[in-house]
Short mmCIF file of C-alpha atoms in Angstrom, two decimals:
data_model
loop_
_atom_site.label_atom_id
_atom_site.label_comp_id
_atom_site.label_asym_id
_atom_site.label_seq_id
_atom_site.Cartn_x
_atom_site.Cartn_y
_atom_site.Cartn_z
CA UNK A 179 80.27 109.94 82.97
CA UNK A 180 79.33 107.82 80.01
CA UNK A 181 81.33 104.76 78.97
CA UNK A 182 83.11 104.66 75.63
CA UNK A 183 81.83 102.53 72.79
CA UNK A 184 83.61 99.31 71.86
CA UNK A 185 85.31 101.16 69.00
CA UNK A 186 86.52 103.87 71.40
CA UNK A 187 87.87 101.22 73.81
CA UNK A 188 89.87 99.76 70.91
CA UNK A 189 91.15 103.25 70.11
CA UNK A 190 92.29 103.75 73.72
CA UNK A 191 94.00 100.34 73.69
CA UNK A 192 95.75 101.39 70.48
CA UNK A 193 96.90 104.64 72.15
CA UNK A 194 98.33 102.72 75.12
CA UNK A 195 100.15 100.48 72.66
CA UNK A 196 101.49 103.34 70.52
CA UNK A 197 102.27 105.91 73.24
CA UNK A 198 103.32 103.67 76.11
CA UNK A 199 104.34 100.44 74.35
CA UNK A 200 101.86 98.44 76.43
CA UNK A 201 99.26 96.35 74.55
CA UNK A 202 95.66 95.53 75.48
CA UNK A 203 95.25 98.16 78.19
CA UNK A 204 92.30 100.53 78.14
CA UNK A 205 92.89 102.42 81.40
CA UNK A 206 95.01 102.89 84.49
CA UNK A 207 93.54 102.74 88.01
CA UNK A 208 94.70 104.60 91.10
CA UNK A 209 93.59 106.48 94.16
CA UNK A 210 94.76 109.85 95.48
CA UNK A 211 94.53 111.20 99.03
CA UNK A 212 92.98 114.66 99.12
CA UNK A 213 93.95 116.39 102.38
CA UNK A 214 91.03 117.51 104.52
CA UNK A 215 90.35 118.77 108.01
CA UNK A 216 89.34 116.28 110.63
CA UNK A 217 85.57 116.14 110.65
CA UNK A 218 83.84 116.39 114.03
CA UNK A 219 83.41 112.93 115.57
CA UNK A 220 85.19 111.27 112.60
CA UNK A 221 87.89 109.81 114.82
CA UNK A 222 90.54 108.02 112.83
CA UNK A 223 88.21 107.11 109.96
CA UNK A 224 89.74 109.73 107.69
CA UNK A 225 93.30 109.45 109.03
CA UNK A 226 95.52 107.79 106.41
CA UNK A 227 98.82 105.92 106.55
CA UNK A 228 100.60 109.06 105.33
CA UNK A 229 99.83 110.78 108.62
CA UNK A 230 97.04 113.24 107.75
CA UNK A 231 93.27 113.32 107.34
CA UNK A 232 92.00 112.82 103.81
CA UNK A 233 89.25 111.70 101.50
CA UNK A 234 90.03 109.46 98.54
CA UNK A 235 89.72 110.28 94.87
CA UNK A 236 89.69 106.99 92.97
CA UNK A 237 89.94 107.16 89.19
CA UNK A 238 90.28 105.33 85.92
CA UNK A 239 92.32 107.27 83.32
CA UNK A 240 92.88 106.63 79.60
CA UNK A 241 96.11 107.02 77.60
CA UNK A 242 95.42 110.73 76.98
CA UNK A 243 95.10 111.61 80.70
CA UNK A 244 91.30 111.76 80.46
CA UNK A 245 89.28 110.62 83.46
CA UNK A 246 86.91 107.80 82.50
CA UNK A 247 85.63 107.02 85.99
CA UNK A 248 85.75 108.96 89.26
CA UNK A 249 84.75 107.87 92.77
CA UNK A 250 85.30 110.56 95.42
CA UNK A 251 84.65 110.81 99.13
CA UNK A 252 85.72 107.46 100.57
CA UNK A 253 87.45 107.88 103.92
CA UNK A 254 91.23 108.24 103.85
CA UNK A 255 91.98 105.09 105.85
CA UNK A 256 90.71 102.94 102.95
CA UNK A 257 93.11 101.26 100.55
CA UNK A 258 92.96 101.62 96.76
CA UNK A 259 92.19 97.91 96.39
CA UNK A 260 89.45 98.10 99.02
CA UNK A 261 87.83 101.07 97.30
CA UNK A 262 88.04 99.36 93.89
CA UNK A 263 86.41 96.17 95.19
CA UNK A 264 83.44 98.21 96.50
CA UNK A 265 82.89 100.31 93.35
CA UNK A 266 80.32 99.91 90.63
CA UNK A 267 83.31 99.90 88.27
CA UNK A 268 84.53 96.52 89.57
CA UNK A 269 81.08 95.02 89.09
CA UNK A 270 80.78 96.59 85.64
CA UNK A 271 84.12 95.10 84.62
CA UNK A 272 82.98 91.67 85.82
CA UNK A 273 79.68 91.56 83.96
CA UNK A 274 80.93 93.78 81.07
CA UNK A 275 78.12 96.26 80.45
CA UNK A 276 81.02 98.57 79.57
CA UNK A 277 81.23 97.02 76.12
CA UNK A 278 84.90 96.09 76.32
CA UNK A 279 86.17 94.39 73.16
CA UNK A 280 86.42 90.62 72.97
CA UNK A 281 89.80 89.03 73.77
CA UNK A 282 92.31 89.25 70.93
CA UNK A 283 95.81 87.84 70.48
CA UNK A 284 98.81 89.96 71.43
CA UNK A 285 101.19 90.90 68.59
CA UNK A 286 103.14 87.87 67.31
CA UNK A 287 100.92 85.44 69.20
CA UNK A 288 97.71 83.50 68.55
CA UNK A 289 96.31 83.12 72.10
CA UNK A 290 93.42 85.52 72.80
CA UNK A 291 94.07 87.85 75.75
CA UNK A 292 91.34 89.98 77.37
CA UNK A 293 91.52 93.76 77.33
CA UNK A 294 92.43 94.93 80.86
CA UNK A 295 93.06 97.91 83.13
CA UNK A 296 96.41 98.43 84.83
CA UNK A 297 97.11 99.20 88.44
CA UNK A 298 99.95 99.32 90.92
CA UNK A 299 101.00 96.57 93.28
CA UNK A 300 98.15 97.21 95.73
CA UNK A 301 95.60 95.76 93.32
CA UNK A 302 94.95 92.04 93.03
CA UNK A 303 95.91 90.28 89.84
CA UNK A 304 92.58 89.46 88.23
CA UNK A 305 91.37 88.62 84.73
CA UNK A 306 90.68 92.30 83.92
CA UNK A 307 93.35 94.01 86.03
CA UNK A 308 97.08 93.79 85.42
CA UNK A 309 99.87 94.55 87.86
CA UNK A 310 103.63 94.13 87.92
CA UNK A 311 105.62 91.04 88.83
CA UNK A 312 106.97 90.92 92.39
CA UNK A 313 110.48 92.38 92.61
CA UNK A 314 112.30 89.14 93.48
CA UNK A 315 114.15 86.82 91.09
CA UNK A 316 112.68 88.35 87.93
CA UNK A 317 113.74 87.31 84.46
CA UNK A 318 114.83 89.92 81.91
CA UNK A 319 111.42 89.66 80.18
CA UNK A 320 109.63 90.24 83.50
CA UNK A 321 111.80 93.30 84.19
CA UNK A 322 110.93 94.70 80.76
CA UNK A 323 107.24 93.97 81.37
CA UNK A 324 107.36 95.75 84.75
CA UNK A 325 109.11 98.75 83.21
CA UNK A 326 106.53 99.08 80.44
CA UNK A 327 103.60 98.60 82.80
CA UNK A 328 105.02 101.21 85.18
CA UNK A 329 105.50 103.67 82.32
CA UNK A 330 101.94 103.11 81.07
CA UNK A 331 100.55 103.40 84.60
CA UNK A 332 102.08 106.86 84.97
CA UNK A 333 99.18 108.30 82.95
CA UNK A 334 97.03 108.18 86.08
CA UNK A 335 99.75 109.80 88.21
CA UNK A 336 100.21 112.49 85.56
CA UNK A 337 96.45 113.08 85.37
CA UNK A 338 96.41 113.67 89.15
CA UNK A 339 99.28 116.14 88.68
CA UNK A 340 97.43 117.98 85.92
CA UNK A 341 94.29 118.10 88.08
CA UNK A 342 96.23 119.38 91.12
CA UNK A 343 97.92 122.12 89.09
CA UNK A 344 94.53 123.57 88.21
#
C-alpha cells in the first residue's frame, strides 16, 4: 500500500475533525483476532486470551473506513501494542518518511501539536499515538475528550465489521 501525500494526510485529519469532532488525527490503530485452526506443533503460540486459536490482523484506518496499513499473520497470543512496536509502521512514524504534516496549533490555541494516530488503551501514550485518559477521577473536559476519542476510534472497529461482512 502506498502512503498518502502530505496534502492527503491533511485531508484525512480534516475528515476526522469534521466527521468525528476529533482534531489532528490521521488514522485509528487496532488489531483483530481472525479465528484459525490450531496449526500442527504450534502449541499455545496462536492461542489468544479470548480462548481460541487465531492470527492477528493489525491495521491503520482513515476517517472513511479505508485501510491505510495492514499487517497480517502475527500469532494470536500477541498484544496489539506488541505487534505495533514490531511493525515497520512504528518505525516509519518515528522517522517520518510517511510525510506527515508539521505540527500545527489546535483550534483556538497557538501551541503547535503534532498530527497523531489514535488507539485504544492497550497502546502506549507516545508523541504520535493518542489514547484515552484512565477512567479514575477524570475532569469533565477529560470525559469529553475520552468520548470524542472513542467515537473517532470506532472507524477501525467499523472497518473490521465491513470487512467481516464481505
